[in-house]
Short mmCIF file of C-alpha atoms and ligand atoms in Angstrom, two decimals:
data_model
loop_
_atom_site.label_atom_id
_atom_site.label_comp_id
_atom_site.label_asym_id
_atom_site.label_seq_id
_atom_site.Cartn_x
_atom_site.Cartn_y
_atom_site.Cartn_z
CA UNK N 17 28.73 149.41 84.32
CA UNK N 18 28.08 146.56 83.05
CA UNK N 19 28.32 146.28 79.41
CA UNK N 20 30.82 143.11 78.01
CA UNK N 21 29.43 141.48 75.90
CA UNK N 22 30.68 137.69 74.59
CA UNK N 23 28.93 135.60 71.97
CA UNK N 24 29.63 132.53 70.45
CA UNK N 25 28.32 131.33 67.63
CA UNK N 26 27.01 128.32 65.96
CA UNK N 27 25.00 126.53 62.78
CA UNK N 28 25.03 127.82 59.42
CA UNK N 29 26.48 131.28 58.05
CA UNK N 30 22.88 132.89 58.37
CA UNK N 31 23.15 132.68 61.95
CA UNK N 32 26.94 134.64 61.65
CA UNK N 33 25.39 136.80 60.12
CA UNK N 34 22.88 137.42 62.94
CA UNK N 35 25.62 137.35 65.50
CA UNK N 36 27.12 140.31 63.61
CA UNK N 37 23.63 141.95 64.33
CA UNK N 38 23.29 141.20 67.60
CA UNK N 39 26.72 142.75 68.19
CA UNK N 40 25.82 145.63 65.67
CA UNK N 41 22.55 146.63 68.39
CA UNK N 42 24.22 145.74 71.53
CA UNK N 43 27.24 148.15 70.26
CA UNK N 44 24.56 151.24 69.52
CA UNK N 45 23.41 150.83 73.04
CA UNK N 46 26.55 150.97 74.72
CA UNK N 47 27.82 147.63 74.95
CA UNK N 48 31.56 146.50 74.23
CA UNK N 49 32.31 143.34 72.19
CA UNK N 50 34.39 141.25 73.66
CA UNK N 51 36.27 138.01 72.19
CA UNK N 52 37.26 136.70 76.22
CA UNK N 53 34.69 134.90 77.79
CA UNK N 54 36.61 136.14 81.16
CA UNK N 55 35.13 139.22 82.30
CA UNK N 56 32.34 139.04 80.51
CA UNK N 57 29.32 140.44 81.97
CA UNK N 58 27.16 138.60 79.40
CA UNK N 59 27.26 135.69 77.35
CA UNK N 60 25.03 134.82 74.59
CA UNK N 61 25.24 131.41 72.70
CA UNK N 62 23.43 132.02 68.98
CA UNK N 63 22.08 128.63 68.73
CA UNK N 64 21.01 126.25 65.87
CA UNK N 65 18.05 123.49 65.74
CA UNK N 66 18.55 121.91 62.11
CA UNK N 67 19.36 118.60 63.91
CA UNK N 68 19.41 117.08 67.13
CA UNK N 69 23.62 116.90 67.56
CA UNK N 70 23.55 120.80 66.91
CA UNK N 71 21.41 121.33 69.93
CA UNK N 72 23.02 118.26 72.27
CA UNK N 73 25.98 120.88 71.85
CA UNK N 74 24.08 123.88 73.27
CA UNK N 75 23.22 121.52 75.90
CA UNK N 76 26.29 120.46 76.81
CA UNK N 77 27.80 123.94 75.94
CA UNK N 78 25.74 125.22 78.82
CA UNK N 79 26.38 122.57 81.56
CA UNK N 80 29.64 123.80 80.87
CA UNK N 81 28.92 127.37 81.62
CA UNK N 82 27.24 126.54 85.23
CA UNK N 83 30.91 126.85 86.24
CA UNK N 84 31.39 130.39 85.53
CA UNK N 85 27.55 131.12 86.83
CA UNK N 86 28.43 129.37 90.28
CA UNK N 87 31.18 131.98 90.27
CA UNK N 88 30.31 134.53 89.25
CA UNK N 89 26.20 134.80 89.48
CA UNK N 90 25.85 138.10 88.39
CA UNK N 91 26.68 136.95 84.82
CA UNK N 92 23.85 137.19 82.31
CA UNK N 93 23.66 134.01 80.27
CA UNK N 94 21.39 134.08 77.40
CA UNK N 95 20.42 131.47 74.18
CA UNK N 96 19.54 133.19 71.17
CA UNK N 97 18.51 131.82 67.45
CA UNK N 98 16.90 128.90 66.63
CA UNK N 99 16.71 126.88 69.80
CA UNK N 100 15.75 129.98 71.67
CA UNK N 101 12.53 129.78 69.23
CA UNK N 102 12.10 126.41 69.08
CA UNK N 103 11.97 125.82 72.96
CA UNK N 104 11.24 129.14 74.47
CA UNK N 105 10.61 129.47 78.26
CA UNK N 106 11.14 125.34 78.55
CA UNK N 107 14.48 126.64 78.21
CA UNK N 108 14.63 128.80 81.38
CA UNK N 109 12.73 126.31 83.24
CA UNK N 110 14.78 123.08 82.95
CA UNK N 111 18.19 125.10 82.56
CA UNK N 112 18.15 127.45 85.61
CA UNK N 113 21.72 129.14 84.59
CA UNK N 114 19.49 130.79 81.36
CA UNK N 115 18.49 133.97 81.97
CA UNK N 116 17.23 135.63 78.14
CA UNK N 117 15.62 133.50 75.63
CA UNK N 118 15.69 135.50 72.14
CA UNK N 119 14.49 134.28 69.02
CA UNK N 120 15.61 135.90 65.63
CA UNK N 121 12.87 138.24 65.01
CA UNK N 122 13.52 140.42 68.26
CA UNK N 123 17.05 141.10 68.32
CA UNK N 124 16.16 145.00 68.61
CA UNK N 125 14.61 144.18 72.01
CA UNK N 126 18.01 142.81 73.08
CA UNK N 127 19.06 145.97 75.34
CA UNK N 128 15.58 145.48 77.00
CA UNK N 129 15.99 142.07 77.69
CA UNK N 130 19.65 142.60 79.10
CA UNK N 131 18.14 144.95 81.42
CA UNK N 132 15.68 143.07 82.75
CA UNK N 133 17.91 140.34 83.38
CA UNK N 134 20.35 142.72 84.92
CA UNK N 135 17.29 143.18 87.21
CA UNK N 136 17.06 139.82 88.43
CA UNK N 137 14.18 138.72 85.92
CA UNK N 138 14.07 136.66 82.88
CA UNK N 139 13.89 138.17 79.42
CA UNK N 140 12.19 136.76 76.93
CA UNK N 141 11.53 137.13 73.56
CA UNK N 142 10.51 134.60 70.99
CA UNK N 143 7.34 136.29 68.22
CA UNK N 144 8.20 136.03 64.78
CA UNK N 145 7.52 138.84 62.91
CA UNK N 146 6.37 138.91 58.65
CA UNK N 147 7.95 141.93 58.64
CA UNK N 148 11.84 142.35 60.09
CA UNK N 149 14.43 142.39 57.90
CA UNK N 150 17.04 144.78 60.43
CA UNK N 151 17.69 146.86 57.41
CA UNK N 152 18.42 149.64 58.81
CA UNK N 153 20.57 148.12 61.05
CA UNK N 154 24.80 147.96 60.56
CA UNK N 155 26.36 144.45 61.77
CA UNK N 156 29.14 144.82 63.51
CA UNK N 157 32.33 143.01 61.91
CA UNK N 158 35.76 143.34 62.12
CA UNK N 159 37.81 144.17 59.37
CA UNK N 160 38.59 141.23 57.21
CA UNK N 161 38.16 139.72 53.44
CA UNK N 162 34.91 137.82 53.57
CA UNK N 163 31.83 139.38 54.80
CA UNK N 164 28.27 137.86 54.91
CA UNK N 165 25.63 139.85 54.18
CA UNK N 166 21.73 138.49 54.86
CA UNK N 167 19.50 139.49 52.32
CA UNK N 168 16.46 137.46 53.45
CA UNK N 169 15.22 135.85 56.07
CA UNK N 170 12.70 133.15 56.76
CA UNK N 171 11.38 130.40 54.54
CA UNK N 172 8.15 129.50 53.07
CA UNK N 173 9.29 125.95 51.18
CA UNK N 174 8.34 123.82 54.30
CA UNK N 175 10.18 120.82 53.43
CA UNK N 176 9.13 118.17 55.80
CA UNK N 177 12.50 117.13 57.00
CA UNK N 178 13.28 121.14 58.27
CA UNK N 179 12.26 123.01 61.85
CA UNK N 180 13.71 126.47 59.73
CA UNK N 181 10.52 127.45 58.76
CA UNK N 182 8.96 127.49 62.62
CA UNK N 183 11.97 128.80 63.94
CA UNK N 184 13.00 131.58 61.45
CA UNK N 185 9.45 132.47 60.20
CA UNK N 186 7.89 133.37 56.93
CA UNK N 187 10.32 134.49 54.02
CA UNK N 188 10.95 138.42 53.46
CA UNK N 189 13.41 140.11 51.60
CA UNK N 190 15.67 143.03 52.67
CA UNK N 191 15.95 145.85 50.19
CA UNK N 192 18.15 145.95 47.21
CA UNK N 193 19.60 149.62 47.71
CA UNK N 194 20.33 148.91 51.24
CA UNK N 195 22.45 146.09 50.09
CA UNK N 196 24.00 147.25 47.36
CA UNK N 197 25.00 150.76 50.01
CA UNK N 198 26.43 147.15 52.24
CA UNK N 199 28.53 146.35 49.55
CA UNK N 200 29.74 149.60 48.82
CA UNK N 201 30.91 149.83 52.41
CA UNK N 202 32.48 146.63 52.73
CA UNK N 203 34.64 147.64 49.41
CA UNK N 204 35.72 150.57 50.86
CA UNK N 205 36.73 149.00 54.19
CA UNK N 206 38.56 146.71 52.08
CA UNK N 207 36.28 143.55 52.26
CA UNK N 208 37.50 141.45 49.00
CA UNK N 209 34.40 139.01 49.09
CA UNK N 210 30.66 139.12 49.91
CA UNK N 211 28.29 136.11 50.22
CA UNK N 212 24.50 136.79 49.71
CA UNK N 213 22.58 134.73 52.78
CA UNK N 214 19.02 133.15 52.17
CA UNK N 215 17.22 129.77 53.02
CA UNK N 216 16.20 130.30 49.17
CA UNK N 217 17.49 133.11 47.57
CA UNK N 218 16.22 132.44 44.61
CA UNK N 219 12.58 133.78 46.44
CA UNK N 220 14.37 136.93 46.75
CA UNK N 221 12.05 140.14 45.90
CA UNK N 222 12.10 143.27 46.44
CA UNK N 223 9.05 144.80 44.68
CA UNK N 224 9.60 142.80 41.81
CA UNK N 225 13.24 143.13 41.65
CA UNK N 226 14.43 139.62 41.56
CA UNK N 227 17.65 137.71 42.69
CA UNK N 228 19.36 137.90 39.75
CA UNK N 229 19.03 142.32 39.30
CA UNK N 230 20.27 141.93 43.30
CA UNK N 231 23.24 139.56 42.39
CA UNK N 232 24.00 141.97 39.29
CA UNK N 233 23.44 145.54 41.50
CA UNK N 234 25.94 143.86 43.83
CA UNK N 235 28.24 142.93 41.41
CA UNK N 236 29.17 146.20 39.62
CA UNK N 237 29.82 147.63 42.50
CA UNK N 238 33.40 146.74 42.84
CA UNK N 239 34.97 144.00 40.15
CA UNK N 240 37.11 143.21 42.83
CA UNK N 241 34.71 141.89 45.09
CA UNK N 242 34.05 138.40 44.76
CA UNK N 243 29.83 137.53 45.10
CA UNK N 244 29.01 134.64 46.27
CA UNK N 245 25.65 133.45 47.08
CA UNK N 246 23.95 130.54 49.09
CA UNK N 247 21.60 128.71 49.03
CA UNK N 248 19.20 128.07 46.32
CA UNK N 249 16.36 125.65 45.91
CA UNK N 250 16.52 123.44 42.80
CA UNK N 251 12.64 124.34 41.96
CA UNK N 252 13.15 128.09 41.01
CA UNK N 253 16.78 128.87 39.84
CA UNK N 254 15.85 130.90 36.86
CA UNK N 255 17.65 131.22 33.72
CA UNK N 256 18.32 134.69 34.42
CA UNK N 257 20.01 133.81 37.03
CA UNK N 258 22.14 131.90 35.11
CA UNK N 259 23.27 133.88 32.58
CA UNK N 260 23.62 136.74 35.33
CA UNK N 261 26.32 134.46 36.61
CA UNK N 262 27.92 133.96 33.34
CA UNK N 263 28.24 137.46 32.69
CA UNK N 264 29.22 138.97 35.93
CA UNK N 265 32.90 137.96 35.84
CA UNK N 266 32.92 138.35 39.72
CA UNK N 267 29.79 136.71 40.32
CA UNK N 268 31.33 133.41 41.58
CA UNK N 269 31.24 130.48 39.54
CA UNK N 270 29.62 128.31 42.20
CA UNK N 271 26.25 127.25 42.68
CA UNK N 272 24.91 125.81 46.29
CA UNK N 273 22.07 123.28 45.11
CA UNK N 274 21.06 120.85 47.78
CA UNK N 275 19.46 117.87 46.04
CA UNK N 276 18.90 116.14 49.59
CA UNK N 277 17.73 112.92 47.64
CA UNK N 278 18.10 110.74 44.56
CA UNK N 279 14.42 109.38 44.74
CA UNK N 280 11.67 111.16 43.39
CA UNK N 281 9.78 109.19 45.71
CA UNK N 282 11.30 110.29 49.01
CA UNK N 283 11.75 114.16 47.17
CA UNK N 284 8.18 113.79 46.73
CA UNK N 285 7.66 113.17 50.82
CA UNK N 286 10.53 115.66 51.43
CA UNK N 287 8.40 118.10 49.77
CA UNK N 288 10.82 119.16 47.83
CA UNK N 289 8.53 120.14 44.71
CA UNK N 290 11.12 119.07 42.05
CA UNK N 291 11.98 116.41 40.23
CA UNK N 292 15.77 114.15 39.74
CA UNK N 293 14.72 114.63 36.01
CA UNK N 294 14.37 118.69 36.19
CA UNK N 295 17.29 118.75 38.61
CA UNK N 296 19.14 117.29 36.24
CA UNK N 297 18.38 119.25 33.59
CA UNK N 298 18.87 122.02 35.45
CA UNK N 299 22.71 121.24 35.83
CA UNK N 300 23.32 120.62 32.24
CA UNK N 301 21.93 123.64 31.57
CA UNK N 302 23.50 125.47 33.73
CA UNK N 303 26.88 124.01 32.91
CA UNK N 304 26.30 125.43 29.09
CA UNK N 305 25.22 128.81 30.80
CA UNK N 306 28.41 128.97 32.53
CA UNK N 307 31.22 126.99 31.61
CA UNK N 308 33.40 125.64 34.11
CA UNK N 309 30.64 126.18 36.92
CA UNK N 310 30.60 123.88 39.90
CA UNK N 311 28.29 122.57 42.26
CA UNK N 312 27.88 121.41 45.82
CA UNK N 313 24.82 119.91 47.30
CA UNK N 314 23.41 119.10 50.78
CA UNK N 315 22.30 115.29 51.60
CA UNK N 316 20.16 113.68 53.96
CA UNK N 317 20.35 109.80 54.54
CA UNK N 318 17.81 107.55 56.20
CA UNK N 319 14.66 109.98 55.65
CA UNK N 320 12.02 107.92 57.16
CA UNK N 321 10.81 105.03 54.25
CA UNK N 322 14.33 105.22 52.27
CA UNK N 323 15.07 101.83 51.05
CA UNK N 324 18.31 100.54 49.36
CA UNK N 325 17.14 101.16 46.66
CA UNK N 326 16.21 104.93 47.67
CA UNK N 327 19.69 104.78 48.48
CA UNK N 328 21.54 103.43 45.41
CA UNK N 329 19.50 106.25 43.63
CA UNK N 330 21.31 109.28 45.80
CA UNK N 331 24.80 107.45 44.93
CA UNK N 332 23.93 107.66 41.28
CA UNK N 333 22.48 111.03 41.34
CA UNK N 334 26.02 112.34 43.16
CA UNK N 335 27.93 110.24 40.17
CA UNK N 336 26.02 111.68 37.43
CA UNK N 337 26.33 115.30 38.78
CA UNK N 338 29.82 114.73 40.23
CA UNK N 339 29.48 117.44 42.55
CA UNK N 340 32.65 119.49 43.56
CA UNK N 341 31.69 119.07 47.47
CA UNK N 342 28.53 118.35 49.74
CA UNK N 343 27.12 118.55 53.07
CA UNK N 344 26.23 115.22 54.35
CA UNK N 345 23.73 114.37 57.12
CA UNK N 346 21.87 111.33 59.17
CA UNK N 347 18.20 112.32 58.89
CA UNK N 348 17.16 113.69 62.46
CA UNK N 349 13.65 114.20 63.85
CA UNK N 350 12.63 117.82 64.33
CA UNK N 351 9.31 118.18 66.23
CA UNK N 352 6.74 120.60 64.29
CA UNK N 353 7.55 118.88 61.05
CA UNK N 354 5.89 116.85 59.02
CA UNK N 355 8.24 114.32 59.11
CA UNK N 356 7.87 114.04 62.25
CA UNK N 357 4.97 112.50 62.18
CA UNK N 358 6.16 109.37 59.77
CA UNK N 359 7.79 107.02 61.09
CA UNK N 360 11.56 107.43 62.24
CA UNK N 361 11.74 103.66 60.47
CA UNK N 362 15.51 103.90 59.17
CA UNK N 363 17.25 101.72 62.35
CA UNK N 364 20.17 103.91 63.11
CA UNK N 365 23.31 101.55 61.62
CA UNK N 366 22.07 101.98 58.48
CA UNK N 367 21.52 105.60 58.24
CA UNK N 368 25.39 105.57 59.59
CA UNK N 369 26.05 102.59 56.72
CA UNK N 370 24.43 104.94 53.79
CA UNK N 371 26.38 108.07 55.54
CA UNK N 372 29.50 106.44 55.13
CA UNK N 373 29.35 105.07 51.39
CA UNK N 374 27.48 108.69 50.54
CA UNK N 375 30.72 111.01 52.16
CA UNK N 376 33.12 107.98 50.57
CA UNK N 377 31.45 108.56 47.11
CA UNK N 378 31.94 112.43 47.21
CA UNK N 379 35.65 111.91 48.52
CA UNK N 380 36.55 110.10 45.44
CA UNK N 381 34.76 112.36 43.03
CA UNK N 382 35.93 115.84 44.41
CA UNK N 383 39.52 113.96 44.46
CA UNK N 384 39.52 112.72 41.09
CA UNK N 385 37.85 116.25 39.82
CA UNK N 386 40.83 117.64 41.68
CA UNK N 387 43.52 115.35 40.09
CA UNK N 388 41.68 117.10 36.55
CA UNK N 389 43.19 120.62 37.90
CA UNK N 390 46.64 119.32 38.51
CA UNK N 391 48.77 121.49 35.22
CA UNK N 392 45.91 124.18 35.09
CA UNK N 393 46.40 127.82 36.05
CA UNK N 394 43.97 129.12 38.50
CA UNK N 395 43.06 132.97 39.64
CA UNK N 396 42.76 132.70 43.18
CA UNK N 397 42.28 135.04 46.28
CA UNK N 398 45.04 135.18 48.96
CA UNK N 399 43.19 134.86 51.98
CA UNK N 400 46.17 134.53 54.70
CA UNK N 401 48.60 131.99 56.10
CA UNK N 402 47.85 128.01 55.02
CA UNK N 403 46.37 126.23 58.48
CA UNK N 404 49.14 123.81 59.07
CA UNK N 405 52.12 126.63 57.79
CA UNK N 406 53.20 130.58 58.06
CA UNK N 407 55.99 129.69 54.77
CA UNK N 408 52.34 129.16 53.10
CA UNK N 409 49.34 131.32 51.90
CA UNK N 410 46.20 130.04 51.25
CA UNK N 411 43.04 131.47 49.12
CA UNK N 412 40.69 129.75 47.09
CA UNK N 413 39.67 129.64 43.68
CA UNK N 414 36.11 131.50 42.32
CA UNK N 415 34.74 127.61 42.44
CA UNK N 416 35.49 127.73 45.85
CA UNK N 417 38.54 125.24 46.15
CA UNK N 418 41.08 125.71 48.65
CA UNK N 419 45.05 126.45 47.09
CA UNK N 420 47.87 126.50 49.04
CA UNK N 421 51.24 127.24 48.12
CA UNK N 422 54.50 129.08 49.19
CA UNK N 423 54.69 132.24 50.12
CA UNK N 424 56.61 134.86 47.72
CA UNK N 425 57.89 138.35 48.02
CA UNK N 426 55.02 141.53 47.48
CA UNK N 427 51.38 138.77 47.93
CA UNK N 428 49.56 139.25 50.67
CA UNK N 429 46.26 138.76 51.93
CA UNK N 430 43.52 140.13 49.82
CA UNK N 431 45.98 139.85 46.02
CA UNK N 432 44.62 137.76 43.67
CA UNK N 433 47.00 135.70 42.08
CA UNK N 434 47.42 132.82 39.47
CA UNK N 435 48.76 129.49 40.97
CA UNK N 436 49.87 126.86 38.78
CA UNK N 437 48.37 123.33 40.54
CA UNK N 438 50.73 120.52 41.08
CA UNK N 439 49.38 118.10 43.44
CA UNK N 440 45.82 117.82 44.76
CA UNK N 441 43.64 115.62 47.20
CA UNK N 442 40.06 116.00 47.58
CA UNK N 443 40.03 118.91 49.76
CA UNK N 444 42.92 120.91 48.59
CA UNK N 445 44.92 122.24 45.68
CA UNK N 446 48.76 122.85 46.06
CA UNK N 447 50.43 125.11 43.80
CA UNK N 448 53.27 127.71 42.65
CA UNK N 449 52.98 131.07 42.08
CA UNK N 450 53.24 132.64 38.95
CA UNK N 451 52.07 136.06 38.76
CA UNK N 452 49.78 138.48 40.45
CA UNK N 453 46.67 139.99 38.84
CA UNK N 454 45.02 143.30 39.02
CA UNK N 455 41.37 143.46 38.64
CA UNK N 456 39.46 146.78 38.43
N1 5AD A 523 17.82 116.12 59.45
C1 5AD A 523 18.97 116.07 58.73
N2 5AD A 523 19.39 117.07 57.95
C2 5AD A 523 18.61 118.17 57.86
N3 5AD A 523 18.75 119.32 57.17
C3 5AD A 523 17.72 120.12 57.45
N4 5AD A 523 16.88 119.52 58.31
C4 5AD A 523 17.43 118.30 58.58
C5 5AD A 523 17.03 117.21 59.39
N5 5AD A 523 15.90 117.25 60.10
C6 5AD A 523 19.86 119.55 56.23
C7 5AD A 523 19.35 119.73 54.81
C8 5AD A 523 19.51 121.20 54.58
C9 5AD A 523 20.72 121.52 55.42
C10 5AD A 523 20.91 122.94 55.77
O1 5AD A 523 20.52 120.75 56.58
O2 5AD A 523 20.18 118.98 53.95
O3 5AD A 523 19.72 121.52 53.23
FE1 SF4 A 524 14.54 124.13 55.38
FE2 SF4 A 524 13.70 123.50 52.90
FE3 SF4 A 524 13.59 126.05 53.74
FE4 SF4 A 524 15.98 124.92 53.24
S1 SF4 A 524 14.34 125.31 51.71
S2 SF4 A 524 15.44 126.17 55.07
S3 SF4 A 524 15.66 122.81 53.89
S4 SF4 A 524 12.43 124.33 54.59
#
């Protein structure tokens, strides 16, 4: 029989989520996970298309796996997720070791595939669909503390920069009570933490229930679950939202708010429908909403026309926000797009140049925000041993900062504790103990 199963995974936390999906279906149909790649009778790679670098890895990734195809030919190798939309059969064609091409709208025809690839064909599947939303199906995860949960998929925003759009499809929304019965579960297997996936979640609707009823529905359901939610598009965070937040006290105080820009000009060919005035405004009023609230943000460099001056304008944004963390990329091509069609006119060095000073920037501000924390008590969640040390724990904070201190007598994973901060750089907080908390 064959029926192991091995999938790695890579991109954003959406497509985690999927993988947990995939392996949810491939488990009702009589497959067995498996985290060896030896033995395995199939190996997916769940693929990502955002930017060029992401799929060079697949590429590579699967030169790679010609080895274990030479020996062992009988091994089903297939590419699902965004590349597997994006490039569809081409993807068979010039890389003869793939044998299933599955896009992330026909997961359910997975088994099918598999078996026609078992029969010496190729299996493909790559429509979109308005429609699928897999609620009725259960991911597959293994026990833990932080579960994602998908509660959308698609997006309709079309920025001009993004390939999400054509390779995810149009925006739909998963329904609230089958969340909220997710959330229950996860509670009651334990789970500690639950992030809320969407391209934009604030588009979230489920015959008229909005974002913020789902974040609330979610959040009574166990105080002790953490809610966490990503990501949200600067044009339509709502003010319910906000005060949702504020008055959930384990909705997490942490908003995702990619600004991508500084320029209203190059927002403007971004299509990004908003603003550096409203965004602005939106973070002061969302710091009044909820105090103590912090942000991170995503940021392209060298979109095609950015001048220095462009430039100088995304520095000062990120200094007049002082965001707590961001995601920092070179601007990269993605064919479909209507970026695409401008020019590519930013010569390479300096998209590298404005990378560097924009990550620099953000290192100093999330260290000297840090530095602010050292003598301040702060409620984290233990969420297991430190990476460099088993005499530590790590967990992080409801703002999403990483603490790490030593290890005491009756903590363990999945306590929340207060840590008194000591020392901090920019990426971590160090700490002692002082007491542990119980939250009901
Ligand atoms: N080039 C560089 N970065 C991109 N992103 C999306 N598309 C591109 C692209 N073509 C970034 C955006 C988005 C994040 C998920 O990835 O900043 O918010
Ligand atoms: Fe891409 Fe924009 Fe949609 Fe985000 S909001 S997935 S950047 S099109």
């Amino acid at each position: 029989m064959k029926n192991k199963i091995y999938i790695e995974t890579y991109g954003c936390q959406m497509n985690f989520a999927d993988t947990e999906l995939v392996q949810g279906i491939l488990h009702n149909n009589g497959y067995t996970i498996s985290k060896d790649i030896d033995g395995a009778d199939v190996i997916l790679l769940n693929t990502c298309s955002v930017r060029d670098n992401a799929e060079q890895k697949i590429h590579s990734r699967l030169d790679h796996l010609k080895g274990i195809k030479n020996k062992r030919p009988e091994t089903v190798i297939g590419i699902l997720g965004c590349m597997a939309e994006r490039l569809r059969k081409s993807l068979i064609e010039e890389k003869k070791i793939v044998d299933v091409v599955v896009g992330p709208d026909e997961y359910r025809r997975l088994p099918e595939l598999l078996d026609v690839a078992f029969g010496g064909e190729k299996g493909i599947g790559v429509k979109l669909s308005r429609t699928e939303t897999y609620d009725d199906i259960a991911p597959y995860r293994e026990d833990g503390l932080n579960a994602w949960i998908s509660v959308m998929r698609g997006c309709d925003k079309f920025c001009t920069f993004c390939v999400v759009p054509f390779t995810r499809g149009r925006e739909r929304s998963r329904s609230l009570d089958s969340i909220v019965l997710e959330v229950k579960q996860l509670s009651e297997r334990g789970f500690k933490e639950v992030t809320l996936l969407g391209q934009n979640v604030n588009s979230y609707n489920d015959n008229g229930k909005d974002f913020a009823d789902l974040l609330a529905s979610c959040a009574i359901v166990d105080r002790s679950v953490r809610i966490r939610f990503t990501t949200s598009h600067p044009q339509d965070l709502s003010d319910k939202l906000l005060y949702t937040i504020a008055e959930n006290p384990n909705i997490c105080n942490y908003i995702h708010l990619p600004v991508q820009s500084g320029s209203d000009r190059i927002l403007r060919l971004m299509n990004r429908t908003y603003t550096i005035e409203h965004y602005l405004n939106l973070i002061d009023k969302a710091r009044k909403i909820i105090p103590g609230v912090s942000f991170s943000t995503d940021i392209i460099s060298g979109f095609p026309t950015e001048t220095m001056e462009d430039h100088l304008m995304t520095l000062d944004i990120m200094q007049k926000v002082r965001y707590d963390g961001a995601y920092m990329f070179k601007y990269s091509p993605r064919e479909g797009t209507k970026a695409y069609n401008m020019k590519d006119d930013v010569p390479d060095e300096v998209k590298s140049k404005r990378l560097n000073e924009i990550i620099e920037l953000q290192q100093t501000i999330s260290h000297e925000i840090n530095q602010t924390l050292i003598g301040t008590e702060e409620i984290v969640l233990v969420e297991g041993n430190s990476k460099k040390s088993d005499k530590f724990f790590a967990g992080r904070t409801d703002t999403n900062k990483v603490v790490v201190f030593p290890k005491v007598d009756n903590v363990g994973e999945g306590d929340y504790v207060t840590i008194k901060i000591n020392r901090a750089t920019s990426a971590t907080l160090f700490g002692e103990f002082v007491d542990k908390i119980n939250i009901f």
